[in-house]
Short mmCIF file of C-alpha atoms in Angstrom, two decimals:
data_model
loop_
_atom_site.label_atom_id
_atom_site.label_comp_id
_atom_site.label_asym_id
_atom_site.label_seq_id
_atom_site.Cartn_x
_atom_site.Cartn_y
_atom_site.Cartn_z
CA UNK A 168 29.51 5.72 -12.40
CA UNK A 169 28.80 8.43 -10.04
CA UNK A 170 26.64 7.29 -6.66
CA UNK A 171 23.17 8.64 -7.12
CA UNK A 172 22.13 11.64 -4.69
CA UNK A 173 18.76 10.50 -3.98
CA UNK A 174 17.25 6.95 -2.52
CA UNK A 175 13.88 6.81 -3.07
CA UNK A 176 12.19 4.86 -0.38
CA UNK A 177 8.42 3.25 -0.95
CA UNK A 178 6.40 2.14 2.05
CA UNK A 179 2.69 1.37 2.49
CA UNK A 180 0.25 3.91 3.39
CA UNK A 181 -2.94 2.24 3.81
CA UNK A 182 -3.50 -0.45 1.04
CA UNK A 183 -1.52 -2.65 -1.80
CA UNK A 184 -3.90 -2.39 -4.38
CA UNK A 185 -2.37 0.75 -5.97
CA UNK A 186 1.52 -0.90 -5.82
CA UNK A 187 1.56 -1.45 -9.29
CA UNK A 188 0.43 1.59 -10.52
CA UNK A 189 2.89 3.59 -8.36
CA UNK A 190 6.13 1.58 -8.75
CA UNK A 191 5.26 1.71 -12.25
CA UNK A 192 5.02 5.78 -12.47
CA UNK A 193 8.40 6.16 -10.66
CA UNK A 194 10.54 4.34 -13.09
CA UNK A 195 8.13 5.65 -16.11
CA UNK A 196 8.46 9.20 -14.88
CA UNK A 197 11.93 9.55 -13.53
CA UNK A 198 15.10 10.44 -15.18
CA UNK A 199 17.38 11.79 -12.22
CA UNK A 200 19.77 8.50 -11.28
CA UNK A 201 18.60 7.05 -8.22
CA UNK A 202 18.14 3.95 -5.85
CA UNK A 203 15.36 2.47 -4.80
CA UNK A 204 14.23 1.10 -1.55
CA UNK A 205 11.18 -0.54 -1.11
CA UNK A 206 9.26 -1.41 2.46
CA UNK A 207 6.39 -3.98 2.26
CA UNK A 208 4.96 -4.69 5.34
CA UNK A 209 2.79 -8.05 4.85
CA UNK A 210 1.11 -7.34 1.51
CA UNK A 211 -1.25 -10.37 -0.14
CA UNK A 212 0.38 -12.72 -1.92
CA UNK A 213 -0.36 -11.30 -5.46
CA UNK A 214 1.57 -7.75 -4.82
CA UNK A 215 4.28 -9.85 -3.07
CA UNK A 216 5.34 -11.82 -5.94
CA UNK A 217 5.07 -8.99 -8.07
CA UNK A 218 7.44 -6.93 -5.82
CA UNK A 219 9.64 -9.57 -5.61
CA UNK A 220 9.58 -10.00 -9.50
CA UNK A 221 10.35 -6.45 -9.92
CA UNK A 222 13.27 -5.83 -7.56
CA UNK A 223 15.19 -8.98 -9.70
CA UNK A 224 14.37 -6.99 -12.47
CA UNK A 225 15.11 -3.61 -11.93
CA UNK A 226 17.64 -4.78 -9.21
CA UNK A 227 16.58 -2.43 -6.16
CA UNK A 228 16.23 -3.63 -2.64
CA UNK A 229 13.57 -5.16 -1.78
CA UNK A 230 12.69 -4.92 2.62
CA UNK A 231 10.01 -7.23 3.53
CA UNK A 232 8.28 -8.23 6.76
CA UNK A 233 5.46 -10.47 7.12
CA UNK A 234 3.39 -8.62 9.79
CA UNK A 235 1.81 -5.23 9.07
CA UNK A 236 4.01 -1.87 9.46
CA UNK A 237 3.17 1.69 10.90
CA UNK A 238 4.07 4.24 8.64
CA UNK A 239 7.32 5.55 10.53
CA UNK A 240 8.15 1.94 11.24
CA UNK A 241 8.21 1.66 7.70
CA UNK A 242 10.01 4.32 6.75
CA UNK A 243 12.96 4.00 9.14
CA UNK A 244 13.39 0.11 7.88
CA UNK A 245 14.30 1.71 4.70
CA UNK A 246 16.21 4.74 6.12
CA UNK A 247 18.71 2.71 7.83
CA UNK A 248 19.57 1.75 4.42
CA UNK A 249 19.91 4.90 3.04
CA UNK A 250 23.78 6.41 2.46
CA UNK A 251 22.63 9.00 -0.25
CA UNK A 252 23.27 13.16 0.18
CA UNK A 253 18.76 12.94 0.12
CA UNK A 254 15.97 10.35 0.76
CA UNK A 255 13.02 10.78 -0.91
CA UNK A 256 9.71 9.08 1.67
CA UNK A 257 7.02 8.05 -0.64
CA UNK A 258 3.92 6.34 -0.21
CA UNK A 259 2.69 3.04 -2.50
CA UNK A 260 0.00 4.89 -3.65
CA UNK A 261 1.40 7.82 -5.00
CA UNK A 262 1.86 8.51 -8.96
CA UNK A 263 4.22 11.03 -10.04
CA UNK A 264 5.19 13.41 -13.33
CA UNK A 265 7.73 13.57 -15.88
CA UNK A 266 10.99 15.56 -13.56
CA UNK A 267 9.10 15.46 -9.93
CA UNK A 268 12.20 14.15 -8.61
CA UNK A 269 15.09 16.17 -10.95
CA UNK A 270 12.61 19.36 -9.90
CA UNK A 271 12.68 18.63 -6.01
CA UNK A 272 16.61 18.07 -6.03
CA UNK A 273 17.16 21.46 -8.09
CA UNK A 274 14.90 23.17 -5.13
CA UNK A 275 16.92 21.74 -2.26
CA UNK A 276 20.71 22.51 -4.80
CA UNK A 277 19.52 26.26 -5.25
CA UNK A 278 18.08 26.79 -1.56
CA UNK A 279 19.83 24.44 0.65
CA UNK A 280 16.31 22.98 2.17
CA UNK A 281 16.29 20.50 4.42
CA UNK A 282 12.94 18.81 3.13
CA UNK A 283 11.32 19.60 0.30
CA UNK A 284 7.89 18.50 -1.10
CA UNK A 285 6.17 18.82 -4.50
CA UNK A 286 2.88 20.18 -5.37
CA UNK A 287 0.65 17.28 -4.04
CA UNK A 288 -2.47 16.63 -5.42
CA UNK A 289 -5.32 13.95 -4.30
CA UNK A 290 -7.77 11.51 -6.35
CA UNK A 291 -8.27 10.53 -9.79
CA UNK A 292 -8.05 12.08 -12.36
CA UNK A 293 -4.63 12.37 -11.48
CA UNK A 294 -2.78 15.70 -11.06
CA UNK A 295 -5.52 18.05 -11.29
CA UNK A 296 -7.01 18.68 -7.58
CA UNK A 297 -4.73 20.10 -4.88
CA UNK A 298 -4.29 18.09 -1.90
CA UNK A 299 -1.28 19.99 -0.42
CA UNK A 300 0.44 23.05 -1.55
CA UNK A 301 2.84 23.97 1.67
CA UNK A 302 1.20 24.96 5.18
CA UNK A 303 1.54 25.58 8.59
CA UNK A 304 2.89 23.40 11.43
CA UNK A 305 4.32 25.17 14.54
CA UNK A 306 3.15 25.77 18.35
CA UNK A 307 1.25 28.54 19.40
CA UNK A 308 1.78 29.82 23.10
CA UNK A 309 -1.08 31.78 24.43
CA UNK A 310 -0.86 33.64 28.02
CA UNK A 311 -3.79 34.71 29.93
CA UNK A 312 -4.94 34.89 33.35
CA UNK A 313 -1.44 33.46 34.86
CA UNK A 314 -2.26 30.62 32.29
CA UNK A 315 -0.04 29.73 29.57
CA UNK A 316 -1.42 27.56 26.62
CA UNK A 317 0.44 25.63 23.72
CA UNK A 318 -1.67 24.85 20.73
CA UNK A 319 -1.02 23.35 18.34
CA UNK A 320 -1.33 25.14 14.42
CA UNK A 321 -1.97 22.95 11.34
CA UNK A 322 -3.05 24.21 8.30
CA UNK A 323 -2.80 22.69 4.65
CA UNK A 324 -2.63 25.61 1.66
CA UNK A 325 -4.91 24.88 -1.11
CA UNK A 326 -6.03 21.68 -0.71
CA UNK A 327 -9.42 20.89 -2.65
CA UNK A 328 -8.58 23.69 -5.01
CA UNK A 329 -8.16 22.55 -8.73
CA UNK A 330 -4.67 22.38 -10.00
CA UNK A 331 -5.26 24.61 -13.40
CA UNK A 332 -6.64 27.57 -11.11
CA UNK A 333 -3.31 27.57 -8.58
CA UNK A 334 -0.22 26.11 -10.28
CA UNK A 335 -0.01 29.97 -12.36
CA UNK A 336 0.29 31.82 -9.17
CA UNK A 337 2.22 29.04 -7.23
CA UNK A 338 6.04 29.57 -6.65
CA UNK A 339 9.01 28.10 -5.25
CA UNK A 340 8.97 29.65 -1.36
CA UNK A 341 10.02 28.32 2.17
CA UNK A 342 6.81 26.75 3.81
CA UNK A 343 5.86 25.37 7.23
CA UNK A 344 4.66 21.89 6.03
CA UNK A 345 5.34 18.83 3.58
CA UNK A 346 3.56 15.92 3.46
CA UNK A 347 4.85 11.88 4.03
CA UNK A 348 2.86 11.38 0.48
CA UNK A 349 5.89 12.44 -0.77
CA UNK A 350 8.57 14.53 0.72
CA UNK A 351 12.25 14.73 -0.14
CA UNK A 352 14.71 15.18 2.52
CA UNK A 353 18.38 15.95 3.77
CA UNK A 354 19.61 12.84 5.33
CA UNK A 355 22.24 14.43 7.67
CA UNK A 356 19.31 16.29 9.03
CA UNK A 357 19.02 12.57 10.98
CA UNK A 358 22.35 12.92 12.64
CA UNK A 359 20.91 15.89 14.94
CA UNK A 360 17.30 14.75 14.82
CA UNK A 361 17.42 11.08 15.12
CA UNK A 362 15.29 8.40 13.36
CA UNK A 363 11.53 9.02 13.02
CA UNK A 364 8.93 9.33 16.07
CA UNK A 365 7.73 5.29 16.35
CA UNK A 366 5.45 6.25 18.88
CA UNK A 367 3.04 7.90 16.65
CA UNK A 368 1.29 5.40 14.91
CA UNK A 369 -0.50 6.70 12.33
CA UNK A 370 -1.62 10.39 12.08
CA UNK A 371 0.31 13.79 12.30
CA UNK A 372 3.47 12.06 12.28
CA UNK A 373 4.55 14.96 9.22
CA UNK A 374 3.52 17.36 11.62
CA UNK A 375 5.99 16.23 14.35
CA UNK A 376 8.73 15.92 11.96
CA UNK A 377 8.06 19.31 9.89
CA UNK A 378 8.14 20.85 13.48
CA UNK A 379 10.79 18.89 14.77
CA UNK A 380 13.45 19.85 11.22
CA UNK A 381 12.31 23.62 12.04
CA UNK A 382 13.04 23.54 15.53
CA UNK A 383 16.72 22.61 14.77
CA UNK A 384 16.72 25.49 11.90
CA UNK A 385 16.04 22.93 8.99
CA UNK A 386 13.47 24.75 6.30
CA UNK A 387 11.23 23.38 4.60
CA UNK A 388 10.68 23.98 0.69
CA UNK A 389 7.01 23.64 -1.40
CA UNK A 390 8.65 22.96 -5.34
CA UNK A 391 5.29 23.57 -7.07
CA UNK A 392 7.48 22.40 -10.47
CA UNK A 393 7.50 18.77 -9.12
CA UNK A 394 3.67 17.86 -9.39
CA UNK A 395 2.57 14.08 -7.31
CA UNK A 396 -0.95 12.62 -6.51
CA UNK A 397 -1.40 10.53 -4.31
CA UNK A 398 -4.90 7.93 -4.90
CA UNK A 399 -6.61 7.33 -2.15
CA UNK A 400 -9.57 4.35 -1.64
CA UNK A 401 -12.61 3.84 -2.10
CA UNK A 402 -12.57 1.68 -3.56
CA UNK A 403 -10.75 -1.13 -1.57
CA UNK A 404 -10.34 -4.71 -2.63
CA UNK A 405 -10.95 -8.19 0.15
CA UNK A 406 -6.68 -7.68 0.38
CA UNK A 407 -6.97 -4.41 1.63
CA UNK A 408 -8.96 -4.36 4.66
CA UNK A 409 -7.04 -5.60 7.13
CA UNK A 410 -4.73 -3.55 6.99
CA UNK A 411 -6.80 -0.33 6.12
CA UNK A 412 -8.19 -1.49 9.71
CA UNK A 413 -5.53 -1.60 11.61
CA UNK A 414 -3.63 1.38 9.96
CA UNK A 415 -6.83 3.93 10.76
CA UNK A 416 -7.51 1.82 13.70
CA UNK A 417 -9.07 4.13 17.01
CA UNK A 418 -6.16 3.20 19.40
CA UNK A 419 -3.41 3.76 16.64
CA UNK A 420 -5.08 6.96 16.23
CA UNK A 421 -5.14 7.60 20.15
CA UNK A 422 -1.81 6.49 20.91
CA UNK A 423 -0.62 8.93 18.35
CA UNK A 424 -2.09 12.12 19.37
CA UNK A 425 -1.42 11.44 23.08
CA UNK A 426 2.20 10.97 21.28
CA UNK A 427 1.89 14.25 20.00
CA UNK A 428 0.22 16.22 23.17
CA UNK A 429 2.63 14.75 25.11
CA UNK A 430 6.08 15.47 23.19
CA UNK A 431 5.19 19.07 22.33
CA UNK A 432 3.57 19.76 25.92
CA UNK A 433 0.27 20.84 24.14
CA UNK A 434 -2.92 22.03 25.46
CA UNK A 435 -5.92 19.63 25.15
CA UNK A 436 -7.98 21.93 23.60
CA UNK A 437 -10.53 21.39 20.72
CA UNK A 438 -8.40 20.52 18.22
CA UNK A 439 -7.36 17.38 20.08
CA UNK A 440 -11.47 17.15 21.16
CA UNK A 441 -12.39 17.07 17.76
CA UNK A 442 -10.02 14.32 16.97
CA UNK A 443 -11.08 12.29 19.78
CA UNK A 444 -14.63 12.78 18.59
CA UNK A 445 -13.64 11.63 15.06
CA UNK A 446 -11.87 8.43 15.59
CA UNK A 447 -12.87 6.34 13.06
CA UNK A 448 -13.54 8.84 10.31
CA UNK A 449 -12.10 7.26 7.20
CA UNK A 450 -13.90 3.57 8.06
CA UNK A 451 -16.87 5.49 8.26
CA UNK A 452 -16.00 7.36 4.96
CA UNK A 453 -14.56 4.52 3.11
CA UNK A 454 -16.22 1.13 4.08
CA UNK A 455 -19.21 1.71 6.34
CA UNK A 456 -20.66 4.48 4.43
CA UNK A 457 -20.79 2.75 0.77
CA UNK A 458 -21.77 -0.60 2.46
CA UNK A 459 -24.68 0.99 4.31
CA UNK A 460 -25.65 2.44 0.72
CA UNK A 461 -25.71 -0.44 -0.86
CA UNK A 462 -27.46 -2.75 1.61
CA UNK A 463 -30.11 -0.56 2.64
CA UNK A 464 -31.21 -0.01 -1.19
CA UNK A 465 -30.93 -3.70 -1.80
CA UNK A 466 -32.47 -4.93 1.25
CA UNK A 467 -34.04 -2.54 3.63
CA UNK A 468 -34.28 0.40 1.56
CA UNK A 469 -35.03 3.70 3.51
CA UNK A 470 -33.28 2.18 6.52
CA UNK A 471 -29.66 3.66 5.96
CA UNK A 472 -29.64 5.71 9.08
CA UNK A 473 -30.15 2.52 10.98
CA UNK A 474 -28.44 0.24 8.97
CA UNK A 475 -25.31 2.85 9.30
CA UNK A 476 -25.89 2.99 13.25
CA UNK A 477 -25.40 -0.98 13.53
CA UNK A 478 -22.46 -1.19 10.74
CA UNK A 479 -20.50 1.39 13.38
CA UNK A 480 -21.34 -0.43 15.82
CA UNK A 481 -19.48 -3.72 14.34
CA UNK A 482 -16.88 -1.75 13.08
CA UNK A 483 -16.24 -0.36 16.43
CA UNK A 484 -15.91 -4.18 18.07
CA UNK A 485 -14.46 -5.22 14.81
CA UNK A 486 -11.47 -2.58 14.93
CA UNK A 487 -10.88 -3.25 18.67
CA UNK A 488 -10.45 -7.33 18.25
CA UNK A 489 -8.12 -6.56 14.92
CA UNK A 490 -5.82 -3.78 16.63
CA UNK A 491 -5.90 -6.59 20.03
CA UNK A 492 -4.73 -9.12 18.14
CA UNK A 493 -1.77 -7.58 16.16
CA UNK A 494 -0.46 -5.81 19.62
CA UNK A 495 -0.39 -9.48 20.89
CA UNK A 496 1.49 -10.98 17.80
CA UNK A 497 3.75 -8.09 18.03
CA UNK A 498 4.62 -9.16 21.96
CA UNK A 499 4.82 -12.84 20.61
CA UNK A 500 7.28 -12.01 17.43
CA UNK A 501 10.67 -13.64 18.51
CA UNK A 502 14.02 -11.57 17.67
CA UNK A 503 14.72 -13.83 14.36
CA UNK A 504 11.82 -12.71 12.65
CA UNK A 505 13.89 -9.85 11.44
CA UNK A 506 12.71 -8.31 7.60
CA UNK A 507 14.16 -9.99 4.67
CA UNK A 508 16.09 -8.30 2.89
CA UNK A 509 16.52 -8.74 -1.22
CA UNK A 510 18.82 -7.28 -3.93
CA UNK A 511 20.84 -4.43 -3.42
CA UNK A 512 20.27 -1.06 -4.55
CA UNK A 513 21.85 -0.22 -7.75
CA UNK A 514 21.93 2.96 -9.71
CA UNK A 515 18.77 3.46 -12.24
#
């Protein structure tokens, strides 16, 4: 038997709760021969004895460490594994379509890509609202006045938009941004490029890399026949929040953009202003928001505003102590503590 073109590595994005579901879809949905690596990075008991039930049984590798993982930590654990012509980076709560991954490959055959993403949607119902359909990453140099500025350009195509209304006008075309929900990608790309940026924690890290494959003459392919959605919270369960936390954690978030101003030489202009303003968005969104809801029309009822104010507040103090602690655990880890390491990756 042949050795499979594609590895499919799995790491976490920002909870465990939607493991099953996604593991699940891939082997449902996916007829293309492939290995499979997966990366879990301290999940509750309950989703670790199901991973670890599931790699005996469908006899891929199974990488496991028992401290939380950045996203880009993750994903290099697995890619160090990876001797396959692609490697396909998706996160564990992402559900996919019948010939995502046979569609992606026949993109990157027919145009040579170096990455290539599918149509990415966002939410439940699943596949039918548009969270990414290609984009813009690059750097924009402005000179006025004896002053030269380097901004940076992100846009995402489509995204909102409902998946019936687009997918008839969409076609294959070379694009300026995929997506680490799901991206498939040319692994000798990492011989000139080098492993993934560490450094940035937690946000914009596709934006370095789609920026970073250009800048060496990689392209990057949209494949709207490969269709993905990837399910974000609310809501979360108990297991969850730690690591929702730390993984949208303010200093994560900092580090990273002062990881990305710094390595592109950007300007600190408002899109980096608006960030800074924002830190914390998705607590807000997700846990402090709903919370706030619920216990001011329980309890205090047309208190929310104030209720809100103080639930920030904690979250703020909260966040700090949990992003503290890990740092120091991370200082403390001693080399043996290496990630275990289970089954080999055979050909499905």
């Amino acid at each position: 038997m042949s050795k499979p073109q594609v590895t499919i590595v799995v790491s976490p994005r920002e909870r465990f709760s939607c493991a099953q579901a996604s593991l699940e879809s891939i082997y449902e949905h996916t007829r293309t021969p492939f290995n499979l690596i997966y990366v879990d990075g301290g999940s509750p008991a309950k989703i670790k004895r199901y991973l670890e039930k599931q790699a005996i049984e469908k006899q891929f590798q199974l990488i496991r460490t028992e401290h939380y993982l950045s996203p880009n930590k993750a994903r290099n654990l697995g890619l160090a594994q990876v001797n396959s012509e692609y490697v396909v980076f998706i996160d564990n709560d992402v559900v996919v379509t019948p010939g995502w991954l046979q569609q992606l490959v026949k993109c990157a055959e027919e145009t040579k890509a170096t990455v290539v993403s599918p149509l990415i949607c966002q939410g439940e119902p699943v596949h039918e609202e548009v969270h990414c359909a290609g984009g813009e990453s690059r750097v924009k140099i402005e000179t006025s006045c004896d002053r030269t500025r380097r901004r940076i350009v992100e846009k995402i195509y489509k995204q909102g938009r409902k998946v019936a209304d687009v997918l008839p006008q969409l076609q294959r075309h070379q694009t300026g941004l995929a997506e680490f929900h799901c991206m498939m990608v040319r692994t000798e790309i990492f011989e000139q490029i080098g492993m993934l940026d560490e450094a940035i924690l937690n946000t914009k890290e596709h934006v370095d890399f789609c920026m970073t494959v250009m800048e060496t003459g990689g392209s990057v392919y949209l494949e709207p026949e490969s269709i993905v959605t990837y399910v974000p919270g609310p809501p979360l369960e108990l297991t969850d929040m730690p690591f929702y936390m730390l993984r949208w954690s303010d200093a994560w978030e900092l580090t990273s953009l002062h990881r990305l101003r710094d390595k592109w030489n950007l300007t600190e202009d408002e899109y980096f202003k608006n960030r800074y303003n924002g830190l914390g968005w998705r607590r807000k969104t997700t846990i402090i928001k709903p919370l706030s809801r619920k216990i001011s029309k329980t309890i205090l009822r047309r208190q929310s505003k104030k209720v809100e104010d103080l639930l920030v507040s904690v979250d703020k103090a909260l966040n700090k102590y949990l992003t503290n602690r890990y740092a120091r655990k991370q200082l403390q880890m001693q080399p043996s503590q290496t990630p275990q390491l289970q089954q080999s990756p055979t050909t499905v």
